[in-house]
Each structure stands twice: as C-alpha cells, then as structure tokens.
CSV table of C-alpha atoms in Angstrom, one decimal:
chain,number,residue,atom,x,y,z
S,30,UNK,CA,115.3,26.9,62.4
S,31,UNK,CA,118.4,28.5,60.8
S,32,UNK,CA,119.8,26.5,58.0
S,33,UNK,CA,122.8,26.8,55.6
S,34,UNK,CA,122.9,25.1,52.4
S,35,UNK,CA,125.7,24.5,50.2
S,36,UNK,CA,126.7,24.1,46.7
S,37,UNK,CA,127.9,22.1,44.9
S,38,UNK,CA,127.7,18.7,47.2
S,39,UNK,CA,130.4,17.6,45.6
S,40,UNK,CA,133.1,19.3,42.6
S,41,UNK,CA,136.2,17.6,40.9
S,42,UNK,CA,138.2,19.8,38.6
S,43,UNK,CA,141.6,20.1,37.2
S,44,UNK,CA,144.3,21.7,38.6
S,45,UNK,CA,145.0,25.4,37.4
S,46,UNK,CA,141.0,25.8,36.9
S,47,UNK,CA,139.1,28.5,38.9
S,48,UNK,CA,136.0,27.7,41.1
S,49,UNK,CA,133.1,28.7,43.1
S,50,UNK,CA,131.4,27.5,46.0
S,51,UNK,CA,128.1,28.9,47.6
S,52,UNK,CA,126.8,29.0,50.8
S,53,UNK,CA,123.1,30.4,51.3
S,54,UNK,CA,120.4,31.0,53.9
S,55,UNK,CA,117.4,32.6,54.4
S,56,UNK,CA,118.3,33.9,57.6
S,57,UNK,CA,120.3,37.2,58.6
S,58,UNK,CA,123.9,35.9,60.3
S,59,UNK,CA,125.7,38.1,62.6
S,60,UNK,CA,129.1,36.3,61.0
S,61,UNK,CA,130.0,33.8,58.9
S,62,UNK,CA,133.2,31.3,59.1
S,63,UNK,CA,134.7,29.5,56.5
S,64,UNK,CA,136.7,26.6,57.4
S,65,UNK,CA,138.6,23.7,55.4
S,66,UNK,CA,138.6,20.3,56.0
S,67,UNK,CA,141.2,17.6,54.9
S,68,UNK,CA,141.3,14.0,54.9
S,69,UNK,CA,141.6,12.5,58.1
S,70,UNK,CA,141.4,16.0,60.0
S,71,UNK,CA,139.4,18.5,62.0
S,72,UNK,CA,137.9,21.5,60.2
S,73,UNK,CA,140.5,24.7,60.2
S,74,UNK,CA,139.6,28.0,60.3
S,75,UNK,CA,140.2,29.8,56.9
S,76,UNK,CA,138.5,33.3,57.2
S,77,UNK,CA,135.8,35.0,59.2
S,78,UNK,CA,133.8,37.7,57.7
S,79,UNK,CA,131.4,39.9,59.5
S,80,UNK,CA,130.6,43.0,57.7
S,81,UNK,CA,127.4,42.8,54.6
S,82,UNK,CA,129.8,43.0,51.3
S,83,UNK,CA,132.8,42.1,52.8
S,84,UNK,CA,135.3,40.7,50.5
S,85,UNK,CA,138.1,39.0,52.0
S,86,UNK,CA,141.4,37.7,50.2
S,87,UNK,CA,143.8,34.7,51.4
S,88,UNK,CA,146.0,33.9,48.9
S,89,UNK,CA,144.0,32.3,45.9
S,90,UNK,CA,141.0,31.9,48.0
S,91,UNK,CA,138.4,35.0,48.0
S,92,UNK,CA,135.6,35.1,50.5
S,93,UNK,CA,132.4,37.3,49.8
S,94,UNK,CA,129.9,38.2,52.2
S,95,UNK,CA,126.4,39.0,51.1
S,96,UNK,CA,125.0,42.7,51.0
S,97,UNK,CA,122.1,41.0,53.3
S,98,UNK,CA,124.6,38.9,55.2
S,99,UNK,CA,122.4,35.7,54.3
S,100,UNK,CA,125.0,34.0,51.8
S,101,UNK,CA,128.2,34.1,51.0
S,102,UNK,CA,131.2,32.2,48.4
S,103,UNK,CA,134.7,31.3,47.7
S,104,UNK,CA,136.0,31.5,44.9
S,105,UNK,CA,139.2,29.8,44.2
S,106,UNK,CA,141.8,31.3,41.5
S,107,UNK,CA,143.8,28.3,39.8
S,108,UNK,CA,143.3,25.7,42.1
S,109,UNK,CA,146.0,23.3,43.1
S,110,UNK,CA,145.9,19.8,44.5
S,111,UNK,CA,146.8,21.2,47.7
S,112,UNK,CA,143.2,22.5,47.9
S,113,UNK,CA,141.7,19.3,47.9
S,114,UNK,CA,139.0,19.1,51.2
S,115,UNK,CA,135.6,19.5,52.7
S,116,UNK,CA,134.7,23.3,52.7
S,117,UNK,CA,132.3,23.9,55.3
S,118,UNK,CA,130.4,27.6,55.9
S,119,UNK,CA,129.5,28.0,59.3
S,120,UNK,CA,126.9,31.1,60.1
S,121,UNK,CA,126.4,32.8,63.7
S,122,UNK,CA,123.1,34.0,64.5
S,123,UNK,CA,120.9,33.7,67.2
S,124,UNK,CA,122.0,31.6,69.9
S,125,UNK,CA,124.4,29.6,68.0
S,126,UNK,CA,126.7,28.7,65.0
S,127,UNK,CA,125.0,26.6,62.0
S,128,UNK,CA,127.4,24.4,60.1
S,129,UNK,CA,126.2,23.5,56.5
S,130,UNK,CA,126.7,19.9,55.2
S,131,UNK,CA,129.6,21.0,53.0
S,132,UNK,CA,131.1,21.4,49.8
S,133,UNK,CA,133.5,18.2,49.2
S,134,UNK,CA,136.5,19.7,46.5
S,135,UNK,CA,138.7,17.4,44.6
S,136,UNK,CA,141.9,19.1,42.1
S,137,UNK,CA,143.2,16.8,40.2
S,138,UNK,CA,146.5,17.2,39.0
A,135,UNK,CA,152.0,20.1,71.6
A,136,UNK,CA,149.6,22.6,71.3
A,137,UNK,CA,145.6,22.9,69.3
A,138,UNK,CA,143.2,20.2,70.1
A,139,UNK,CA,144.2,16.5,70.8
A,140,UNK,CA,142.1,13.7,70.6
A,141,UNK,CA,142.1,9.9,71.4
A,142,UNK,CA,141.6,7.5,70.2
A,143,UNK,CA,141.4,8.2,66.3
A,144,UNK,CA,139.1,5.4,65.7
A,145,UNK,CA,137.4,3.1,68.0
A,146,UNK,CA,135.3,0.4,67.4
A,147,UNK,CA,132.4,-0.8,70.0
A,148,UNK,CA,129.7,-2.9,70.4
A,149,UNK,CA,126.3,-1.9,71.4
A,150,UNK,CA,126.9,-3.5,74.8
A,151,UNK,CA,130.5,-2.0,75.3
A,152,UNK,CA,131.2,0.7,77.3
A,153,UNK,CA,133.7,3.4,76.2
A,154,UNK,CA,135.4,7.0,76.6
A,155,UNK,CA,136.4,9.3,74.3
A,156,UNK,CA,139.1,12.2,75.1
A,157,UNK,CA,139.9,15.5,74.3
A,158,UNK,CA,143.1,17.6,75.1
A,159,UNK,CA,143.3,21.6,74.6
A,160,UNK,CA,146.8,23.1,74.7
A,161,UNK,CA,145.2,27.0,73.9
A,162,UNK,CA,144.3,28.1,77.3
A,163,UNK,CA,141.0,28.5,75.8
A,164,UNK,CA,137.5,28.5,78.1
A,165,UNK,CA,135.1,26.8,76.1
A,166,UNK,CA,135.1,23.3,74.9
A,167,UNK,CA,132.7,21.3,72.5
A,168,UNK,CA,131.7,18.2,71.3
A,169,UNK,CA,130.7,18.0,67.2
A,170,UNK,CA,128.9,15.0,65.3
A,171,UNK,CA,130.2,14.6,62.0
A,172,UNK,CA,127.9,12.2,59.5
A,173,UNK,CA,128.7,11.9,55.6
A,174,UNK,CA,126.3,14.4,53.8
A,175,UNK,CA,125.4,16.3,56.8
A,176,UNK,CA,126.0,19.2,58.7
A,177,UNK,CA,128.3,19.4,61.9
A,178,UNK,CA,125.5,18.8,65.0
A,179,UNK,CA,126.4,20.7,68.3
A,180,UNK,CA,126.4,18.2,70.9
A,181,UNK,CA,127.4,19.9,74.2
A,182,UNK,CA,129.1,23.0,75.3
A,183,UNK,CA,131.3,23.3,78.5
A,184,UNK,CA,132.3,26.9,79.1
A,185,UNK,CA,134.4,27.1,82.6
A,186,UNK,CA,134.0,23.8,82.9
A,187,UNK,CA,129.9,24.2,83.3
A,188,UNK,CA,127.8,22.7,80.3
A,189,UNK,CA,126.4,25.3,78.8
A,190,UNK,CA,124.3,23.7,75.8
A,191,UNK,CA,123.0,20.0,75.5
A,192,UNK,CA,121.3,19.4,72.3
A,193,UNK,CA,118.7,17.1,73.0
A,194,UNK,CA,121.4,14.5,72.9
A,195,UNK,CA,120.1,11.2,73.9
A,196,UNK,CA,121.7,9.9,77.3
A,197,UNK,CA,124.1,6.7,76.0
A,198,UNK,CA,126.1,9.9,75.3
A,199,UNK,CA,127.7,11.4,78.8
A,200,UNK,CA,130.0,14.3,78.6
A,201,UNK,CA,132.8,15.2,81.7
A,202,UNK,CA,134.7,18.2,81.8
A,203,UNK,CA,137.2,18.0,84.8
A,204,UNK,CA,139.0,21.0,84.1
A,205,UNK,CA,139.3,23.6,81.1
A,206,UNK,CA,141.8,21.5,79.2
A,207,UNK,CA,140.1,18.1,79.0
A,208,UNK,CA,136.7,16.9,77.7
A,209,UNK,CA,135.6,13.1,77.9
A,210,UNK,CA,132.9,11.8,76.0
A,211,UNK,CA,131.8,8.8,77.8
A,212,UNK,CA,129.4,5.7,75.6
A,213,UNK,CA,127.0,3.6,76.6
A,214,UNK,CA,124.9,1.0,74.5
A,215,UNK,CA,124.9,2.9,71.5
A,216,UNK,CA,123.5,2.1,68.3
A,217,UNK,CA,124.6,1.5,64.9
A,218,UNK,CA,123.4,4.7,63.7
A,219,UNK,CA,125.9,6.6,66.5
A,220,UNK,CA,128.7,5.6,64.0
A,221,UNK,CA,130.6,8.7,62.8
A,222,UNK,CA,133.2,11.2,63.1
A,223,UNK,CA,133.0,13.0,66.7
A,224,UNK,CA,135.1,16.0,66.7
A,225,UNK,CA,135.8,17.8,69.9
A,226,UNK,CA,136.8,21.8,69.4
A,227,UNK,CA,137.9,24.5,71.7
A,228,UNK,CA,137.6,28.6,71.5
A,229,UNK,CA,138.9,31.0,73.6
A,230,UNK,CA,135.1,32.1,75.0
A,231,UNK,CA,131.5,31.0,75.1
A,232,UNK,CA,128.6,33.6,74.0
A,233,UNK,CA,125.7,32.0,72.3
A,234,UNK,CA,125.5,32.4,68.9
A,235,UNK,CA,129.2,33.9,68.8
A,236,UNK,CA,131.7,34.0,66.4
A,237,UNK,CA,134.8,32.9,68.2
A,238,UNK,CA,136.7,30.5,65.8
A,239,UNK,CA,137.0,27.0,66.6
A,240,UNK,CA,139.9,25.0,66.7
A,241,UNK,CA,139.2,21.4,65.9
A,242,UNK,CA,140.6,17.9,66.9
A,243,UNK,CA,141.1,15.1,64.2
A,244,UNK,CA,138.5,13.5,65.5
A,245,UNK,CA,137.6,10.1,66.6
A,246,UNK,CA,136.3,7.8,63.6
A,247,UNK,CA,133.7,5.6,66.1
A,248,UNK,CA,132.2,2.5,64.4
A,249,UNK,CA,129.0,0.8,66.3
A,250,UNK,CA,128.2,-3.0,65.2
C-alpha cells in the first residue's frame, strides 16, 4: 500500500515568515501534485512535478521533487494571509493517485 | 459557469432518508470522480467514471450508489447511511482516465453531508 505522509499536521505562523512543508513516502511516484485547499472549497491544482530534482517556482511558493522521486516540499517565501489553507500532496504511481492527509496552514496577520 | 459544480453544499439526513448528491462539469472533460474528505485523513477514491463507464469502485459499501448519465453529470445517490458517512464528498473531473495518471483534477466545493 502506497502511502503519503505529511508534515507538519498542522502550522500557524505570522505573516512575512518563511515555511516548509514535507511530503514523504517510501514508494517511487511517477508524479507528484500539489494542490491548495481553502475554507469552504475543493482542492486546486498548484503545481505538478514529474522529473527526480525538479524544482518548480510559482510566485512565493517553491516546489521540490526528490532525487528518488519518493518526497517532495514547499517552501513558502514570506507568507501572507492569503496563503491560509489545507495543502495536500497527491503522488501517482501504480494504478492510482495517493492523497496525504494534509498540511493545514494558518498566516496570521 | 464553467469548473466543477456541486449541490447541495450541505445536506443533512437521517439514517433512514434517502438522498442524491450532484455534480456538474463545464470542462468537456472524460473522467469524473467521487472523493471522501474526513478531518485528519487523506482524500479516499470512491468511484471513477471514465466515458461514462465506472472504471474504479473502492470497496465502497453499497448505501453509496453512483450514476453517471452522461460525461457532464455525476449523482451520488444515499441510502441508510450511518453516522460515520458524515463528511465532505468532493466530486472532481480531468480531461482523461489512465490508472495511476497524473492528469490534474479539478475539484467541486463539495457537499458538507451530516448523518444523525
């Protein structure tokens, strides 16, 4: 069984501080999807990234992939209110996508 | 209006009740899924309809009933549930199915479903 675990559970911070979030395995992913979560909503897509030390940029956000493509984190550059949400990692592999339970992100202005 | 609709955005139902929920896709997208959201745990896959043929059913127990008429709507039809069938049921869309994939969902806002 493929699972994804991911940390913190849960992280409240001030606003203009930086921040990581991890999301880890111990199974090989063809892919992995990040995807943001606010109050009240459905998840949204923020980034894909498929190749094994892939580092993608949106915005403030930076996404890493792992050199064995079994974890991967965000990193957030001065995080604003706006950023508030449930980030979920979502990993393609065998015959499906695994979600992890989340990382729940609170900025406080 | 385009992404993912879904009604109602929160229902509650008695374990004797009977109930649908729906799901609208404005993406001209081929695949169409049904998510169960619980505090602390990770999205659960309940069905996939791809051309409007299930696909997946994950050992979901049968009070849960899904109906795909077409490639733009989904129902998920209840039955006697159970208090522990309370949560968030998200329905999502992507433009294909291939197991184990990594075509991007787009999500509804979900259905908040409370069973007493």
């Amino acid at each position: 069984t493929q699972l994804l675990e991911q940390s913190p559970q849960f992280l409240s911070i001030q606003e203009g501080e930086n921040l990581t979030v991890y999301c880890n395995s111990s199974s090989v992913f063809s892919s992995l999807q990040w995807y943001r979560q606010e109050p009240g909503e459905g998840p949204v897509l923020l980034v894909t990234v498929v190749t094994g030390g892939e580092v993608k940029k949106l915005k403030r956000l930076t996404f890493q992939f792992g050199d064995a493509r079994k974890d991967s984190s965000l990193h957030i550059t001065a995080a604003q209110p706006g950023d508030t949400g449930l980030y979920l990692c979502a990993g393609a592999g065998g015959n499906k996508l695994v979600f992890g339970a989340g990382t729940i992100l609170r900025v406080k202005s | 209006e385009t992404g993912v609709t879904q009604t109602p955005r929160h229902l509650v139902m008695g374990m004797t009740n009977k109930k649908s929920l729906k799901c609208e896709q404005h993406l001209g997208h081929n695949a169409m899924y049904w998510y169960k959201q619980s505090a602390k745990k990770p999205l659960e896959l309940m069905f996939v309809y791809s051309l409007e043929e299930r696909v997946e059913n994950n050992s979901v127990p049968s009070r849960f009933s899904p109906e795909c008429p077409n490639s733009s709507h989904l129902f998920l039809h209840l039955h006697t549930l159970q208090p522990e069938d309370s949560a968030l049921y998200l329905c999502a869309s992507s433009q294909d199915w291939v197991a184990g994939s990594s075509s991007p969902l787009h999500f509804g806002n979900g259905t908040r479903l409370t069973v007493t």
